[in-house]
XYZ file of C-alpha atoms in Angstrom:
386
model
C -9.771 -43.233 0.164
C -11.989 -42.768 -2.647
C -9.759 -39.803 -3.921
C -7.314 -42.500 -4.910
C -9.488 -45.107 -6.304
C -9.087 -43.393 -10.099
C -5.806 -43.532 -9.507
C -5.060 -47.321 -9.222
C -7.717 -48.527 -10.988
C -7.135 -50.125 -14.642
C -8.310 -48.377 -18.143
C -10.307 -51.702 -19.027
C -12.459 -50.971 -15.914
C -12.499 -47.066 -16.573
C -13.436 -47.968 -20.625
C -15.997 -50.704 -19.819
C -18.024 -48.260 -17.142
C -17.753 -45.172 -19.092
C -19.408 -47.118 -22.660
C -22.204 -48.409 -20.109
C -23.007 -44.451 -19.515
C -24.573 -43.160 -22.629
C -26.247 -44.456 -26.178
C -23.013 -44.520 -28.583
C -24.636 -43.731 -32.156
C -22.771 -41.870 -34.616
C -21.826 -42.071 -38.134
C -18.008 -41.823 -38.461
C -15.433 -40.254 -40.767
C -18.176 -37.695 -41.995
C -16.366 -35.155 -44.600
C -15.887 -31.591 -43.637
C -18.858 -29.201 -45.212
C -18.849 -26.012 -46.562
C -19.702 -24.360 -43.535
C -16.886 -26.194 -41.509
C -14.473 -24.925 -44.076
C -15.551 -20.923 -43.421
C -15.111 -21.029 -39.854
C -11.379 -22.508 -39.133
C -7.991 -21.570 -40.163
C -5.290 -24.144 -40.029
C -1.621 -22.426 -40.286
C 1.424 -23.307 -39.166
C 4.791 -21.390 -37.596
C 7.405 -23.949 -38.211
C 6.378 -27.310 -37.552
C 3.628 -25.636 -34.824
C -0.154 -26.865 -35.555
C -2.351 -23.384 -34.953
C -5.698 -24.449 -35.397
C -8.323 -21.174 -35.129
C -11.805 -22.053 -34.451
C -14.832 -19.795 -34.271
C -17.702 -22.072 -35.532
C -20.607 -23.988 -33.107
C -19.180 -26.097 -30.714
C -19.840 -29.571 -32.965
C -18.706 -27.808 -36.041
C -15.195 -26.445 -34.044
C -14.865 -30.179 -32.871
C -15.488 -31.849 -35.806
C -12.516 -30.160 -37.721
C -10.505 -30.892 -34.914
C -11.279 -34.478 -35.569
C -11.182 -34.558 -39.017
C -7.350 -32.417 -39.073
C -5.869 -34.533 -36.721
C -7.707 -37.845 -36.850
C -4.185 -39.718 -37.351
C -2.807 -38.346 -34.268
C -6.058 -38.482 -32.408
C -6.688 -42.326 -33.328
C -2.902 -42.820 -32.514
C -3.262 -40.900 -28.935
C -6.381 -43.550 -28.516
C -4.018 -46.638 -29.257
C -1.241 -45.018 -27.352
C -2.764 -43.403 -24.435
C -5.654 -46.134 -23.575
C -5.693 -49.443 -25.348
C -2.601 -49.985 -23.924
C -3.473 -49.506 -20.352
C -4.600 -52.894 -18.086
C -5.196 -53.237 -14.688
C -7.650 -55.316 -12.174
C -11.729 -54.728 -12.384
C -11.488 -54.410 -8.585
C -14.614 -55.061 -6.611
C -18.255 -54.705 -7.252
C -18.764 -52.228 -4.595
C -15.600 -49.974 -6.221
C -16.761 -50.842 -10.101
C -20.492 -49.367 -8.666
C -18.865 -46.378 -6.909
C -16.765 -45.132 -9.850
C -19.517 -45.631 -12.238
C -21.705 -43.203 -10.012
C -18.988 -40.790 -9.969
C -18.126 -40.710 -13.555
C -21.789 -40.513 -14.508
C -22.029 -37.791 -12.113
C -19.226 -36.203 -13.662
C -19.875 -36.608 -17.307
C -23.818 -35.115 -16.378
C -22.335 -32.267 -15.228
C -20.581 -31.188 -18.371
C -22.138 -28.162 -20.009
C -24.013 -29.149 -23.021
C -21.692 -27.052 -25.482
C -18.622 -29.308 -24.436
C -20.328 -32.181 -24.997
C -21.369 -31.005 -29.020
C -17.533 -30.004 -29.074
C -16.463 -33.883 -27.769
C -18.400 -35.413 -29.672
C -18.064 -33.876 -32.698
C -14.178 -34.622 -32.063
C -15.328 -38.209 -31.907
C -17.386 -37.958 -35.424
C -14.139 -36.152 -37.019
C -11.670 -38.496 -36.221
C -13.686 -41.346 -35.970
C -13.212 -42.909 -33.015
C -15.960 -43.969 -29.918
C -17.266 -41.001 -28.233
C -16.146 -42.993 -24.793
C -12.679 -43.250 -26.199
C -12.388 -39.194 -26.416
C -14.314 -39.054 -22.399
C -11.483 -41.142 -21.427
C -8.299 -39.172 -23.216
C -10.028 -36.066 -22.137
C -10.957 -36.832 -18.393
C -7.672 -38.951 -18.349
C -5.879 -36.525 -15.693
C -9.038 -36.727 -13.439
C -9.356 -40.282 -13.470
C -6.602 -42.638 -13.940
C -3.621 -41.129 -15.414
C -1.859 -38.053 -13.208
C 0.341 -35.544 -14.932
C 3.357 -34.117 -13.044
C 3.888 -30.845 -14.719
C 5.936 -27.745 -13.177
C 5.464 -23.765 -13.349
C 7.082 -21.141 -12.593
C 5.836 -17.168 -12.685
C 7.839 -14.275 -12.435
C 6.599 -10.563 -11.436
C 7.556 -7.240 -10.994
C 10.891 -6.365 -10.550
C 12.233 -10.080 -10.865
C 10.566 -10.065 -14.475
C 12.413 -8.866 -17.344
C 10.961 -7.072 -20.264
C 7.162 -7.279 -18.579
C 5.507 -7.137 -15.740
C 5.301 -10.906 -15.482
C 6.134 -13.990 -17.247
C 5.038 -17.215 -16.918
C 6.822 -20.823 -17.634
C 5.426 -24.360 -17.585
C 6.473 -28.077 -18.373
C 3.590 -30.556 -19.102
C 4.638 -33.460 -18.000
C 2.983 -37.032 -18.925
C 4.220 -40.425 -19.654
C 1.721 -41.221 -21.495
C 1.205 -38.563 -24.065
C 5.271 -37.752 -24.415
C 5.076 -38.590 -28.178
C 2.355 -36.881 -28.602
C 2.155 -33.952 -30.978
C 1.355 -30.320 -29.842
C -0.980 -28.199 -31.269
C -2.130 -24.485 -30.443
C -6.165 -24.100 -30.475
C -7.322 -21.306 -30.466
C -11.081 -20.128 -29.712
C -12.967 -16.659 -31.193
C -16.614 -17.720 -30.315
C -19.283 -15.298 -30.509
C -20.287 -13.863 -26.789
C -16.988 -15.318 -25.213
C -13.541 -14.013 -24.857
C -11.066 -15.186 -27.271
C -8.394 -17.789 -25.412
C -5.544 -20.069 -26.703
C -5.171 -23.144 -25.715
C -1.576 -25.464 -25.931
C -2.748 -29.100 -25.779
C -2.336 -32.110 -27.391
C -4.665 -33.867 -30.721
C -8.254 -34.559 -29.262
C -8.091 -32.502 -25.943
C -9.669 -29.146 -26.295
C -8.816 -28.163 -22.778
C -5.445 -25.766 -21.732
C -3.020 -27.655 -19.786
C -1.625 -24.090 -20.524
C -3.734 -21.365 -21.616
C -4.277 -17.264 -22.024
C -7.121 -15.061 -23.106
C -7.241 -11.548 -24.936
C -7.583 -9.811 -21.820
C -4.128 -11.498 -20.484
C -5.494 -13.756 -18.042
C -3.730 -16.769 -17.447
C -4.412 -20.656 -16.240
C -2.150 -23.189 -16.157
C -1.787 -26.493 -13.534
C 0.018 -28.961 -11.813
C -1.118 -32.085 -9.965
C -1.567 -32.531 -6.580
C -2.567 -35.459 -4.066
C -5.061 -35.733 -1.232
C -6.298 -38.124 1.494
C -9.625 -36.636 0.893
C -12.889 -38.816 -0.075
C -14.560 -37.648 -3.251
C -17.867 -35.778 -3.093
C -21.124 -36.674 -4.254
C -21.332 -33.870 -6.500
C -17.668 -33.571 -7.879
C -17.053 -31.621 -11.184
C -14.019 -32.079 -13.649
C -11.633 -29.234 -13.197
C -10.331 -29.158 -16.927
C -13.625 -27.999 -18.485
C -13.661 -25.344 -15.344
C -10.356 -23.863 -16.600
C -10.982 -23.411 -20.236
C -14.378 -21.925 -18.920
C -12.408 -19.120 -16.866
C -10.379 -18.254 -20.000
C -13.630 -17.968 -21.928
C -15.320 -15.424 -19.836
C -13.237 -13.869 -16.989
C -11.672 -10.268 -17.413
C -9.052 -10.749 -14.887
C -7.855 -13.151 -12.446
C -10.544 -13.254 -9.253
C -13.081 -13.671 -11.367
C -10.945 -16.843 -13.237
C -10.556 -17.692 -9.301
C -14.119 -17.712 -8.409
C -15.347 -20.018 -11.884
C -12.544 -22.156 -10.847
C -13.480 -22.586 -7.294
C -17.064 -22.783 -7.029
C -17.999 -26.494 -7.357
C -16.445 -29.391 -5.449
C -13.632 -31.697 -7.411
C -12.938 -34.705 -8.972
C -9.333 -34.119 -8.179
C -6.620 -32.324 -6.141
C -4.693 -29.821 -8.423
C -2.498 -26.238 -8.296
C -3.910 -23.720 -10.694
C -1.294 -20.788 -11.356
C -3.199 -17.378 -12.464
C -1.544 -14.769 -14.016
C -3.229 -11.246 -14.775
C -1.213 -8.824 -17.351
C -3.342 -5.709 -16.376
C -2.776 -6.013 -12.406
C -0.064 -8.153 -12.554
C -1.780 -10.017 -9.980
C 0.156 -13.701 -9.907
C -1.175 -16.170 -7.415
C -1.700 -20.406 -7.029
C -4.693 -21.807 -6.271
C -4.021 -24.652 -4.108
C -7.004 -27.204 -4.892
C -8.273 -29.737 -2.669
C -11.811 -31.935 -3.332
C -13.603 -29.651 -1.118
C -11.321 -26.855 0.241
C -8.831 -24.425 -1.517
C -6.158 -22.046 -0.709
C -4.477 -19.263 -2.391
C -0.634 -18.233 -2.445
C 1.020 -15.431 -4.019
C 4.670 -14.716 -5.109
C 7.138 -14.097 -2.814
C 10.117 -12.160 -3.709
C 9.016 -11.888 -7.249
C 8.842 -15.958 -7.534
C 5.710 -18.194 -7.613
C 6.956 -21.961 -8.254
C 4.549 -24.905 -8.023
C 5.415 -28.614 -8.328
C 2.991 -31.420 -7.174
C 2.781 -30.508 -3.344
C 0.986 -27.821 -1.309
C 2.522 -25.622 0.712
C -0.615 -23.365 2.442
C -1.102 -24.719 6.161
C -4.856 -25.115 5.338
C -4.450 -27.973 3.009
C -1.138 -29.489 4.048
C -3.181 -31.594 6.577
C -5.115 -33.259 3.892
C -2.132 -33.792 1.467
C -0.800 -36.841 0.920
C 3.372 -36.807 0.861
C 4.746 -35.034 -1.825
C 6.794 -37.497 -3.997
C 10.460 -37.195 -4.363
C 10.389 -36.156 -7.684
C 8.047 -33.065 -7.159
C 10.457 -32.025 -4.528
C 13.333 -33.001 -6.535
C 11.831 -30.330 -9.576
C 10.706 -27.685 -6.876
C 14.033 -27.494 -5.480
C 15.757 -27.409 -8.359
C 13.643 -24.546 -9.914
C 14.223 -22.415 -6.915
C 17.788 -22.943 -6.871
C 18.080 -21.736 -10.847
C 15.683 -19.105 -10.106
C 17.958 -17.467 -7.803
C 20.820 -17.644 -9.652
C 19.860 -14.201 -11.393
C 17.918 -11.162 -9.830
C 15.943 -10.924 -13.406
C 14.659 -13.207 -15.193
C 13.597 -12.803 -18.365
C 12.053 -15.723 -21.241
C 14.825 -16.728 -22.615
C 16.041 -17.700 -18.817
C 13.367 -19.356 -18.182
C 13.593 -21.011 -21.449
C 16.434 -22.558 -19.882
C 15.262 -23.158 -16.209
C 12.916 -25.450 -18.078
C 14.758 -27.626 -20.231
C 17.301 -28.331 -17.314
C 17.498 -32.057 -16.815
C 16.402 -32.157 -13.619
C 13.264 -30.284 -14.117
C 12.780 -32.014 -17.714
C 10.774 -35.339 -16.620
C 8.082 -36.951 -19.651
C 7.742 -33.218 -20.791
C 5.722 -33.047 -23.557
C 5.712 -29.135 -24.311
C 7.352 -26.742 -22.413
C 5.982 -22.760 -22.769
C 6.930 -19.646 -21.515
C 3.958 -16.642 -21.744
C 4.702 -12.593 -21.863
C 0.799 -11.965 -20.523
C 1.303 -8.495 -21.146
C 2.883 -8.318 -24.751
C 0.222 -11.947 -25.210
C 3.242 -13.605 -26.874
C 4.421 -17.274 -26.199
C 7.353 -19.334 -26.597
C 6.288 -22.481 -27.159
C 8.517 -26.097 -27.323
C 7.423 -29.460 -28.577
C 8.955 -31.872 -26.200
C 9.922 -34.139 -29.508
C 11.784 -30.799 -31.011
C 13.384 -28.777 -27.625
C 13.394 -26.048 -29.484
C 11.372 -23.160 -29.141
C 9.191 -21.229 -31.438
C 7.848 -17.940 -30.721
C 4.249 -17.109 -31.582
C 2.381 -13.707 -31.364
C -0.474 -15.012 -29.621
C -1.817 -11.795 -29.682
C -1.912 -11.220 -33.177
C -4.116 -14.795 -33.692
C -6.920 -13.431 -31.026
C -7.170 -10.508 -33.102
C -7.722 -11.630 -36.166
C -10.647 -13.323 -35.784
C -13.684 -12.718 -38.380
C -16.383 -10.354 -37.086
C -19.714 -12.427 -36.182
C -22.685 -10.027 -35.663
């Protein structure tokens, strides 16, 4: 099915299509300006990257790039040029390149400044940053695991949230906390990795929350399939609470099959959206406990799943079982829950959000130790823009 042709096929296909898409012209390794300098702050807590950005979209990119153009141009070596695999037929090579140009056209034209001004910073082919962006929708699938607590089950708040990021490919990779105070938007945090502006794991000022998980379908891809990332980061941008995350989230057909957990600190609302190219579901907590591996559970999508591997059952079962070992559970339990070997698997970061109190314990997967940031002190200290 063409849901799975991304998934087998080889990055020197993937590369090759992708540079045939656009006009590649930039100069590279351009120093920072004045005005780059007045609208970022670079700090750290420990050994933790917080990059604040509040600039355009090419100007917030471009220091990106420039800050972490070692790591980025590593990630590139590490992450892509690495990667082989067959071209695969003519009639596959022409259907991926009309999806991917249908995807990349569908990016809003802000994004693409921010990408590409990535690309300028570090210095490194725009395609290059489309591919270790777009990575998760195209070849290389993520495993990941989260688990939310609420109400009564939650300890010191209403709800917490926990999640592993898990990838192969990017388990070296450094971590780094962006976080966005654009005019007209919402300010959001984002925990990802050098080069990838998008939240694997993110929250807003209002105390909405996104994070995912893969999942896998027997679905064909639709003509006019959008990338989910950019979808995600767009919910923490602008939605107040969590239906209206669920209805940016939800609107357009898919590249790819995926669980989005969505917290809400004001109605401690916690819920999954179970994604499918076309079709979604939604599940809520039961007994206080919303866990989500790389399988769905709603009986609308389960006929369109494919089997859930024995790993993602492996980690689901395992997180239940700790889960309900206590009646509360509070972050420094679920601290735990996630660095237990059997849910541990590629982890690059693991983090554990207080929506309400907007403070995050975040850990490296290179360190396993975690370091506790007032997230909510960052989104409110960025500069007034009239």
């Amino acid at each position: 099915m063409l849901c799975n042709l991304f998934r087998h096929l080889g990055w020197s296909l993937i590369i090759s299509l992708l540079s045939s898409l656009s006009v590649i012209f930039f100069m590279l390794g351009a120093p920072l300006q004045a005005a780059d300098h007045e609208k970022y702050r670079l700090f750290y807590i420990h050994d933790l990257p917080v990059l604040m950005l509040w600039g355009t979209p090419e100007e917030s990119g471009r220091v990106q790039g420039r800050l972490f153009q070692a790591q980025i141009q590593k990630l590139v070596q590490q992450v892509l040029k690495r990667q082989g695999g067959s071209s695969g037929s003519k009639t596959t090579e022409a259907e991926t390149l009309r999806y991917l140009k249908s995807g990349l056209a569908r990016l809003p034209a802000s994004l693409k400044d921010e990408l590409q001004g990535i690309a300028h910073g570090a210095g490194v082919p725009l395609e290059d940053i489309y591919l270790l962006n777009f990575h998760a929708e195209t070849v290389l699938f993520p495993h990941c695991s989260t688990i939310g607590v609420r109400g009564s089950r939650a300890s010191g708040s209403n709800m917490l949230i926990g999640h592993n990021f898990d990838a192969p490919e990017f388990s070296r990779a450094s971590v780094v906390l962006l976080a966005y105070g654009q005019p007209g938007a919402i300010p959001f945090v984002a925990v990802t990795v050098p080069g990838i502006p998008f939240p694997t794991f993110g929250c807003n000022a209002q105390g909405v929350t996104a994070t995912l998980n893969t999942a896998f379908t027997t679905e064909s891809l639709p003509e006019d399939a959008q990338f989910v990332l950019p979808l995600l980061r767009q919910a923490l941008a602008q939605a107040d609470n969590a239906t209206q995350a669920e209805r940016i989230i939800t609107r357009s057909p898919r590249f790819h099959s995926w669980n989005v957990i969505l917290g809400d600190a004001k109605t401690n609302r916690l819920v999954c959206l179970e994604l499918g190219l076309r079709h979604w579901s939604m599940r809520a907590a039961r007994y206080g406990l919303l866990i989500s591996t790389n399988h769905w559970e709603s009986s609308q999508l389960q006929p369109l799943a494919q089997p859930p591997t024995k790993g993602s059952i492996t980690r689901y079962s395992r997180l239940l079982h700790l889960a309900s070992e206590k009646e509360r559970l509070g972050v420094a339990d679920l601290e735990d829950i996630l660095l237990d070997p059997q849910v541990w698997d590629d982890t690059v970061y693991s983090a554990v959000l207080n929506p309400e109190a907007l403070r995050l314990s975040l850990c490296p997967g290179q360190t396993r130790t975690y370091t506790p940031v007032d997230i909510g002190k960052i989104l409110r200290s960025f500069p007034r823009i009239d």
